[in-house]
PDB file of C-alpha atoms in Angstrom:
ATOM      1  CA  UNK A 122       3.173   8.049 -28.135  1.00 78.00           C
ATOM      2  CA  UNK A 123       2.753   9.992 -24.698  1.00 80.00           C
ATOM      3  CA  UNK A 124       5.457  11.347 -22.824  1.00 91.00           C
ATOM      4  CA  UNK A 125       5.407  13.146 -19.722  1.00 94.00           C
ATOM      5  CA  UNK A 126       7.895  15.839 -18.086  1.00 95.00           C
ATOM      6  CA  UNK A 127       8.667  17.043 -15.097  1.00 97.00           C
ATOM      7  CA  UNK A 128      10.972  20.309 -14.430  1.00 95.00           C
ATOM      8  CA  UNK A 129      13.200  20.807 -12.658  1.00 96.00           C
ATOM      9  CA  UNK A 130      14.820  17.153 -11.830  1.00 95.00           C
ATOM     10  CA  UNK A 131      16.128  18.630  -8.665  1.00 96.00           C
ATOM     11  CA  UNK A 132      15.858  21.694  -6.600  1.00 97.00           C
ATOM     12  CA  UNK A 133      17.036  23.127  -3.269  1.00 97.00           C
ATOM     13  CA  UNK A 134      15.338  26.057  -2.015  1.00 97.00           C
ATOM     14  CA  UNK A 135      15.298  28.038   1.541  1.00 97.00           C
ATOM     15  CA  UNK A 136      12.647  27.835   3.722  1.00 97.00           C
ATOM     16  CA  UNK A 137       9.710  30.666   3.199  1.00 96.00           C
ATOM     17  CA  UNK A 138      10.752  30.888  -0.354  1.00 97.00           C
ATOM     18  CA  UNK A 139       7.841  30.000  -2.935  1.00 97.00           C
ATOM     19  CA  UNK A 140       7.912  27.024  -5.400  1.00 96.00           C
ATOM     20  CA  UNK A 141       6.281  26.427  -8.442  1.00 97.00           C
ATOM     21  CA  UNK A 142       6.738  22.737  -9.911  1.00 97.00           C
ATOM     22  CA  UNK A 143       5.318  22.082 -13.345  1.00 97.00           C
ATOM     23  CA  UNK A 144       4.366  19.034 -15.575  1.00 97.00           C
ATOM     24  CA  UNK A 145       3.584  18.381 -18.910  1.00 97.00           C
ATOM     25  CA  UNK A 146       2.113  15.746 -20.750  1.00 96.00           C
ATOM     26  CA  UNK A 147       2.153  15.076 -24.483  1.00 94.00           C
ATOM     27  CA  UNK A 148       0.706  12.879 -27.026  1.00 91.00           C
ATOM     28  CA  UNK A 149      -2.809  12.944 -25.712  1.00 89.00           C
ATOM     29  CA  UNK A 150      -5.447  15.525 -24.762  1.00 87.00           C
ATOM     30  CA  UNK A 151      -8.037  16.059 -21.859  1.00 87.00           C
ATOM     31  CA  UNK A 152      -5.777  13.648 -19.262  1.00 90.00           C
ATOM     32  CA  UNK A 153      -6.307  13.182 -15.965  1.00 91.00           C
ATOM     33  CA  UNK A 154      -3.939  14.708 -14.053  1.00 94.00           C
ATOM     34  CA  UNK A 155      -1.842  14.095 -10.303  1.00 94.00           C
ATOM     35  CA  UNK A 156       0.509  15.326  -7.569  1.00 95.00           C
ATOM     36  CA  UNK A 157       1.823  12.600  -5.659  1.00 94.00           C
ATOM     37  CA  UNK A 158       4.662  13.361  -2.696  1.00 94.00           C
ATOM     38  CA  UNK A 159       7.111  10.351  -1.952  1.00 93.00           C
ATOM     39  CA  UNK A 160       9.043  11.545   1.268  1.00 86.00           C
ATOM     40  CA  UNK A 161      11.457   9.190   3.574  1.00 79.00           C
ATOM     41  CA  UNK A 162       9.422   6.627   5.700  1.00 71.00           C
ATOM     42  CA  UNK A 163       5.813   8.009   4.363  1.00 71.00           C
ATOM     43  CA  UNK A 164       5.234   5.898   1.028  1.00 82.00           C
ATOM     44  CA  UNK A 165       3.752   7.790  -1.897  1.00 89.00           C
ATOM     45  CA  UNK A 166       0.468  10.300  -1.165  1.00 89.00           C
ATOM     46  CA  UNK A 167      -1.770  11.514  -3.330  1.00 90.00           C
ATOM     47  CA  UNK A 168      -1.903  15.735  -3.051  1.00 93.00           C
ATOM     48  CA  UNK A 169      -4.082  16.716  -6.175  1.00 93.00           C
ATOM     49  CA  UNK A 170      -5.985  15.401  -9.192  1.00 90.00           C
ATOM     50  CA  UNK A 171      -7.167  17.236 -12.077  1.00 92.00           C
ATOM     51  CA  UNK A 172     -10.325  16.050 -14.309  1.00 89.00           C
ATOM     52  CA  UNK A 173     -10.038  18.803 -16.527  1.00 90.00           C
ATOM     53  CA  UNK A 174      -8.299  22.474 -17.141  1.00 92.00           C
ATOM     54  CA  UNK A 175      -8.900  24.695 -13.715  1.00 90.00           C
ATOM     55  CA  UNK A 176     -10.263  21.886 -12.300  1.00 90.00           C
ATOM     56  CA  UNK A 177      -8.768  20.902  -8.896  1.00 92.00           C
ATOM     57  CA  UNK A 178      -9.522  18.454  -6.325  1.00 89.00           C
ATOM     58  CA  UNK A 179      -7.045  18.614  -2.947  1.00 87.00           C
ATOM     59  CA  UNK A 180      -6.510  15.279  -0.957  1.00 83.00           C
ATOM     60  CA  UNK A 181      -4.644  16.928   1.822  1.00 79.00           C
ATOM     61  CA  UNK A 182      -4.294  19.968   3.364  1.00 69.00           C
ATOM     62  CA  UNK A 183      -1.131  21.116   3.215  1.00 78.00           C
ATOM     63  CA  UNK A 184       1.330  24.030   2.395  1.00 87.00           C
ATOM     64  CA  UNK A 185       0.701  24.039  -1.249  1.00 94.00           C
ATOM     65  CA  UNK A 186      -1.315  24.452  -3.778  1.00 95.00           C
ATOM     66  CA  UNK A 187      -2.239  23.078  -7.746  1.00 96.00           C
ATOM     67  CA  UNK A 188      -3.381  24.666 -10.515  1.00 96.00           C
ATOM     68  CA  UNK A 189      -4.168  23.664 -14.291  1.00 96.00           C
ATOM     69  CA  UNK A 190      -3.988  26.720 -16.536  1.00 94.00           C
ATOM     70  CA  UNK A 191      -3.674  24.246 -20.039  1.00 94.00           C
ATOM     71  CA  UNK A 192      -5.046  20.594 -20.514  1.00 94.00           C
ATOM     72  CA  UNK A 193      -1.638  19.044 -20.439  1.00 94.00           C
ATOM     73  CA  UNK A 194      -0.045  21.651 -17.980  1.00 96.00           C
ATOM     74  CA  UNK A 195      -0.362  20.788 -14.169  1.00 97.00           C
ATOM     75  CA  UNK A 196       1.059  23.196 -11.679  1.00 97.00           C
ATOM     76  CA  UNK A 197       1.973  22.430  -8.001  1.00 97.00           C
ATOM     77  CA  UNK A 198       3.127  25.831  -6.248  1.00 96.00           C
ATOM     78  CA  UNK A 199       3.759  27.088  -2.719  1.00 96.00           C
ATOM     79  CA  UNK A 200       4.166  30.599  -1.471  1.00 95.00           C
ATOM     80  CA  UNK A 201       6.229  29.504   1.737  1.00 96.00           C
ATOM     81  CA  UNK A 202       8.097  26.565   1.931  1.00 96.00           C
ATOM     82  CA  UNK A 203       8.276  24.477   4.926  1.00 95.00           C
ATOM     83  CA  UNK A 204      10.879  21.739   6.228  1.00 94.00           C
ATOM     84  CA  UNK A 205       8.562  18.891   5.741  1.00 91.00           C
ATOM     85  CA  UNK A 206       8.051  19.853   1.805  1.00 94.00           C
ATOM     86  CA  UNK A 207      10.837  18.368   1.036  1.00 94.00           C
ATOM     87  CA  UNK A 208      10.308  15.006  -0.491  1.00 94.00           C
ATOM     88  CA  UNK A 209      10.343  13.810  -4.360  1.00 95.00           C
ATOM     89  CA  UNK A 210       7.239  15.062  -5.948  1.00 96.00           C
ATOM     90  CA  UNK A 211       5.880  12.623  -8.984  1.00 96.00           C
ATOM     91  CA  UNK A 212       3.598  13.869 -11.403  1.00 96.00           C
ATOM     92  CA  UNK A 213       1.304  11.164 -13.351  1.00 95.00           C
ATOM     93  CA  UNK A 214      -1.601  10.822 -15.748  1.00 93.00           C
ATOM     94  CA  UNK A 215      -4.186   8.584 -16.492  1.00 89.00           C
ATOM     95  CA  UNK A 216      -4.754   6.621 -20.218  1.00 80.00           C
ATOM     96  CA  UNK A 217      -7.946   4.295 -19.438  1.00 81.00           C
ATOM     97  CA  UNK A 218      -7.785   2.823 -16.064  1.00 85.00           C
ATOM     98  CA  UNK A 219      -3.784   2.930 -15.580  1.00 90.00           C
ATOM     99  CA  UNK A 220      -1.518   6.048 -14.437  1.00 92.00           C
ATOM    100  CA  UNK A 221       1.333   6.583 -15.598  1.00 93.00           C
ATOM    101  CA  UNK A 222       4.411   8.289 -13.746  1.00 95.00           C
ATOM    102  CA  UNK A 223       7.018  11.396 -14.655  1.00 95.00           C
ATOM    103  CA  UNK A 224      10.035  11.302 -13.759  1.00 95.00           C
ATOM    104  CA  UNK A 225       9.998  13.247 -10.786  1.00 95.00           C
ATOM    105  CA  UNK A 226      11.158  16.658  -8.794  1.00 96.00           C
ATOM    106  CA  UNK A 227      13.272  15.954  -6.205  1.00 95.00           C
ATOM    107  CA  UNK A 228      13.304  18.720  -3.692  1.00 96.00           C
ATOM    108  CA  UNK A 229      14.924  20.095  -0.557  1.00 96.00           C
ATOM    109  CA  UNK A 230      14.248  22.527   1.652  1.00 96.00           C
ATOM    110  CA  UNK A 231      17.395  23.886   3.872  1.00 96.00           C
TER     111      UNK A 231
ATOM    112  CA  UNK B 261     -12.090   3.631   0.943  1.00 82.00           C
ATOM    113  CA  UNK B 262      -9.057   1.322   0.205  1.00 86.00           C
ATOM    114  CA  UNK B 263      -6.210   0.309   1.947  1.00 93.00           C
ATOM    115  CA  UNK B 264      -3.085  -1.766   0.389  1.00 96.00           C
ATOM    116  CA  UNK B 265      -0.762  -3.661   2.912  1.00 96.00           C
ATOM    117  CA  UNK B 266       2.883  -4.683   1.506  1.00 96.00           C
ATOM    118  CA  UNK B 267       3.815  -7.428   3.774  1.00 93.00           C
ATOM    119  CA  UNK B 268       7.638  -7.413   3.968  1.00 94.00           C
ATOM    120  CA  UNK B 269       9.280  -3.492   3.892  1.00 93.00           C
ATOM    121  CA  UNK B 270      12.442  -5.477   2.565  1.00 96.00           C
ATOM    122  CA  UNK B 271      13.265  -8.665   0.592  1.00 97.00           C
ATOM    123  CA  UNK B 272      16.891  -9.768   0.655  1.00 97.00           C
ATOM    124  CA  UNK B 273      17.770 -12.362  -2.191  1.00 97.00           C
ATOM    125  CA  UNK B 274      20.152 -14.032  -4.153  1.00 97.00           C
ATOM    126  CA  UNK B 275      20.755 -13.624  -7.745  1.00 97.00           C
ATOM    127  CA  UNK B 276      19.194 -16.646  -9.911  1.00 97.00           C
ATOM    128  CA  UNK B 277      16.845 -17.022  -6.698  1.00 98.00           C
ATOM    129  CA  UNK B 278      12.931 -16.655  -7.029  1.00 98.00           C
ATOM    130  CA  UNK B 279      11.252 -13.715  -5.498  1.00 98.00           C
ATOM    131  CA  UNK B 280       7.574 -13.108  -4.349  1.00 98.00           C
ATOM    132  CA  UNK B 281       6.595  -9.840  -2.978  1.00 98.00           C
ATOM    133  CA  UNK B 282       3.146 -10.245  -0.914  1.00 98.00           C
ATOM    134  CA  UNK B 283       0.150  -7.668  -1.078  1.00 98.00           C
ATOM    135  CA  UNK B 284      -3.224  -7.607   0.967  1.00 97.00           C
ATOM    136  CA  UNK B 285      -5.802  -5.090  -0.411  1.00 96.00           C
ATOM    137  CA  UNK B 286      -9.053  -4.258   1.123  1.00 95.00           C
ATOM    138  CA  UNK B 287     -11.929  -2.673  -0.144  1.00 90.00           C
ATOM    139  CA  UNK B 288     -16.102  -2.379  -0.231  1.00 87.00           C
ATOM    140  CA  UNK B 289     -16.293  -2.023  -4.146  1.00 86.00           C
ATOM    141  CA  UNK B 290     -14.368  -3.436  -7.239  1.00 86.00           C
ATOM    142  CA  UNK B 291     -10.700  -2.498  -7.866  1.00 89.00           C
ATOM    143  CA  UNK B 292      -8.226  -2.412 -10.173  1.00 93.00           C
ATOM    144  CA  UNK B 293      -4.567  -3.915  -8.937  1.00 96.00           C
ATOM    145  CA  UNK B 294      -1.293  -2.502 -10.564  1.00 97.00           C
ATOM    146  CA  UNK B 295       2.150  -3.068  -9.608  1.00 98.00           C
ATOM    147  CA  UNK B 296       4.767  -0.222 -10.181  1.00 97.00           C
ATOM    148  CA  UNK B 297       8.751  -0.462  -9.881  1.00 97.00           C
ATOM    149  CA  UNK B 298      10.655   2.147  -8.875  1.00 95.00           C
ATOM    150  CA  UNK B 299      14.551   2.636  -9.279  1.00 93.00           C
ATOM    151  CA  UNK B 300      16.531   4.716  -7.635  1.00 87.00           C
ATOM    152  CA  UNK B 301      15.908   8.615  -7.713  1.00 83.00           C
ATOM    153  CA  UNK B 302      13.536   7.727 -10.406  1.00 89.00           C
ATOM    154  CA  UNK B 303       9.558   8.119 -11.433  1.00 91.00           C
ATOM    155  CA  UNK B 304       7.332   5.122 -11.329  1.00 94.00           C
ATOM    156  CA  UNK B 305       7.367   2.525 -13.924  1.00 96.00           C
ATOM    157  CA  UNK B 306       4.470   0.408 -14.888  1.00 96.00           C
ATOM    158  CA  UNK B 307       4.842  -3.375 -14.032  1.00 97.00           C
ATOM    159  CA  UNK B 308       1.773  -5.457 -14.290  1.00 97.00           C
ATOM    160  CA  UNK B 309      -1.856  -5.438 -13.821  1.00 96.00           C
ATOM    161  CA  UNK B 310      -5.271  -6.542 -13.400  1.00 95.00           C
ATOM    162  CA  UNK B 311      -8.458  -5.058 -14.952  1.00 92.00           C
ATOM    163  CA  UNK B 312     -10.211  -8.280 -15.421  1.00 89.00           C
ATOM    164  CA  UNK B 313     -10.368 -11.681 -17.120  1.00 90.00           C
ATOM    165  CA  UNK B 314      -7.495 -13.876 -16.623  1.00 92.00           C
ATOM    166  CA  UNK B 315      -6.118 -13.974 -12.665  1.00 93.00           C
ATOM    167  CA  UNK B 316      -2.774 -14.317 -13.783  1.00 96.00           C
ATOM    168  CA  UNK B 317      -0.973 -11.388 -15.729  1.00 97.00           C
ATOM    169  CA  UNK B 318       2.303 -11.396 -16.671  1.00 96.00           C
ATOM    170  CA  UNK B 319       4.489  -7.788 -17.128  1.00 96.00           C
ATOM    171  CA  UNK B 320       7.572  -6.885 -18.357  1.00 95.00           C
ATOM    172  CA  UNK B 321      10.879  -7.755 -16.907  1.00 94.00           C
ATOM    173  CA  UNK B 322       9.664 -11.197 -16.533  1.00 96.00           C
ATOM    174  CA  UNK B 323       7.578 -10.449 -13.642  1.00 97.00           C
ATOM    175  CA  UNK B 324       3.795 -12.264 -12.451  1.00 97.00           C
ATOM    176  CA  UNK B 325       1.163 -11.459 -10.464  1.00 98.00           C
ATOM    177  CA  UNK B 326      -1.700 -13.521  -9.544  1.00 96.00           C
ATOM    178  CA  UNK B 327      -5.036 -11.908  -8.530  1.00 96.00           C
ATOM    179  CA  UNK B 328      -7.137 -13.696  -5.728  1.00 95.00           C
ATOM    180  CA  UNK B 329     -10.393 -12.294  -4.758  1.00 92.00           C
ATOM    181  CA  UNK B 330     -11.025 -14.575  -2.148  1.00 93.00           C
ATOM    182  CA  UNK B 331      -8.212 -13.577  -0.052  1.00 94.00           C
ATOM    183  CA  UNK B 332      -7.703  -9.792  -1.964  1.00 95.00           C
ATOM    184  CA  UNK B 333      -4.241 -10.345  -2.543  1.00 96.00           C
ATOM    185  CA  UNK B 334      -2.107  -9.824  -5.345  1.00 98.00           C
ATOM    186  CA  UNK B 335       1.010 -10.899  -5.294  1.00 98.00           C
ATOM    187  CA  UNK B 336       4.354 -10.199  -7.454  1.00 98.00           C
ATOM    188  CA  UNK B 337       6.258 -13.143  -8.535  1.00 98.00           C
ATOM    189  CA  UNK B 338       9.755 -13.627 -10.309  1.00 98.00           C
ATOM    190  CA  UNK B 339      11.280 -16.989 -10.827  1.00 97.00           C
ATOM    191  CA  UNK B 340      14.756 -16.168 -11.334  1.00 97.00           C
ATOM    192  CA  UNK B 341      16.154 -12.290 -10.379  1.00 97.00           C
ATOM    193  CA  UNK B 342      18.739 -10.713 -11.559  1.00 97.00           C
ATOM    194  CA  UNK B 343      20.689  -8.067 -10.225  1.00 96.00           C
ATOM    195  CA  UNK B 344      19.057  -5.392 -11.806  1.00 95.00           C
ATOM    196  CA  UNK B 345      15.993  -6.406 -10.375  1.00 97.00           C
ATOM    197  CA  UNK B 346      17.225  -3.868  -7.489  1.00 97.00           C
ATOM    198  CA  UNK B 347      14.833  -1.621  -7.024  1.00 96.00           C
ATOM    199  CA  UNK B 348      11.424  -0.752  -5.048  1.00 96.00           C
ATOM    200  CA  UNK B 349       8.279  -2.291  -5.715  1.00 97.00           C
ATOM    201  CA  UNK B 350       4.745  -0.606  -5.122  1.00 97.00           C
ATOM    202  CA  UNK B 351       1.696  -2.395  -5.188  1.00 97.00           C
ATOM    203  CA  UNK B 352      -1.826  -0.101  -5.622  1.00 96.00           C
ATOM    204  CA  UNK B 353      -5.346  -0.199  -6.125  1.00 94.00           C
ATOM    205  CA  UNK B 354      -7.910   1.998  -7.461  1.00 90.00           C
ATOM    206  CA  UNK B 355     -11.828   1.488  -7.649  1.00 83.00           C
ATOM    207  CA  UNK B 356     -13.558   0.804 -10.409  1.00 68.00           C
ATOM    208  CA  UNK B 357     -15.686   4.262 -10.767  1.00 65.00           C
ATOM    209  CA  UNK B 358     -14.693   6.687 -13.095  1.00 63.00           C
ATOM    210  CA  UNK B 359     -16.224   9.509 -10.995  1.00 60.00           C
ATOM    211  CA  UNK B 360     -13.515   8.702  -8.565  1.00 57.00           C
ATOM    212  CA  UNK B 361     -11.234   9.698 -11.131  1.00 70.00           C
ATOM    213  CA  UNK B 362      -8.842   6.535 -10.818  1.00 77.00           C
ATOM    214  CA  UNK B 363      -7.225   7.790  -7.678  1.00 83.00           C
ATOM    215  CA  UNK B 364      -4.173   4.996  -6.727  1.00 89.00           C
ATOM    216  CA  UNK B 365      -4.065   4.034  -3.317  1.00 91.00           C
ATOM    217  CA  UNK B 366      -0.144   2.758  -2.978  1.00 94.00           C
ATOM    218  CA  UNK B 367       1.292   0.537  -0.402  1.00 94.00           C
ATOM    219  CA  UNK B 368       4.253   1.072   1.514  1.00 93.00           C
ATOM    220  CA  UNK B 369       6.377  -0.108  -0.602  1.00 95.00           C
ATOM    221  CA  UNK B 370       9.464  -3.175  -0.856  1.00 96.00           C
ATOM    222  CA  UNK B 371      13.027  -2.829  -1.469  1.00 96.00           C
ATOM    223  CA  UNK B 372      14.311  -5.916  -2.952  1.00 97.00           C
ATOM    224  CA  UNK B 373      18.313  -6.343  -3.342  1.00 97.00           C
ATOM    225  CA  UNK B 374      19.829  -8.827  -5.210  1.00 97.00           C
ATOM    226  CA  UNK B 375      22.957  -9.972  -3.692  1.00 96.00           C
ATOM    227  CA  UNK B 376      25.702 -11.639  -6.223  1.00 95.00           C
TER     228      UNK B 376
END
């Protein structure tokens, strides 16, 4: 079957310190890949999606960045964090037509 | 693109009681509907949904959801909650083209607490 991880659970970094989130999914090969960002008050938003390794499509701009350096590895970074990064950060991938959702990075920045 | 409008933020309701949990979609092509419930400081778990066929679709936890394309909504029904039915509830959509790479487009979301 096909799990999917997400480290770390939690993390508190300073602001204008870099980040580097990461994801893996096993069990299958060639998934689609995302970045979601749940903060307070703003519902869940789609930041990246991968079709395939070093392939990267952006929804937003923003402060960060994605990268996909294995099939089942997906990578969200930042070089300087901001205050309004912090949120919880889901990772999810796709089997046919449904995603389904890691557990999650919950992070703040101080 | 798509849009998806969750009616109520919150849903207060007793234990034993039914529950429905409205969404409005909108969009120019085909989509696919999915339900998700969240828990607290938790990912995103898979409820229900609707590829085709039948308009009603049953999911785990004892929870419906009934698919009208007349007036694109899909809402998420439970006849009887418990009170670990506490949680958040996300309805979302995402169009039927596989070049769009089965982006979700999530609504805003509804806390439902069960009160003893």
């Amino acid at each position: 079957s096909q799990t999917i991880h997400q480290w770390p659970a939690t993390l508190v970094q300073p602001v204008g310190s870099p980040l580097s989130l990461e994801c893996t999914v096993e069990g299958t090969s060639n998934p689609n890949l995302y970045w979601y960002r749940q903060a307070a008050g703003r519902g869940l938003q789609l930041l990246f999606y991968s079709v395939g390794i070093g392939q990267i499509s952006s929804e937003v701009p923003q402060n960060l960045s994605a990268s996909r350096p294995q099939d089942r590895q997906f990578i969200l970074s930042s070089k300087k964090l901001l205050l309004s990064d912090s949120g919880f950060y889901l990772c999810a991938w796709t089997r046919a037509e449904t995603q389904y959702f890691g557990p999650g990075t919950r992070l703040l920045v101080l | 693109a798509q849009s998806v409008t969750q009616l109520d933020s919150q849903v207060p309701v007793f234990e034993e009681a039914p529950v429905e949990l409205r969404c409005n979609y909108s969009s120019s092509v085909s989509v696919y509907l999915f339900w998700y419930v969240q828990y607290p400081n938790q990912g995103l778990q898979l409820l229900l949904k609707y590829l085709s066929g039948s308009t009603l679709v049953k999911g785990i936890n004892g929870f419906e959801a009934e698919f009208n394309k007349s007036q694109t909504s899909f809402h998420l029904r439970k006849p009887s909650v418990h009170i670990s039915d506490t949680a958040e509830y996300f309805c979302a959509v995402s169009v039927v083209i596989k070049a769009a790479g089965n982006k979700l487009t999530f609504g805003g979301g509804t806390r439902v607490l069960v009160k003893p």
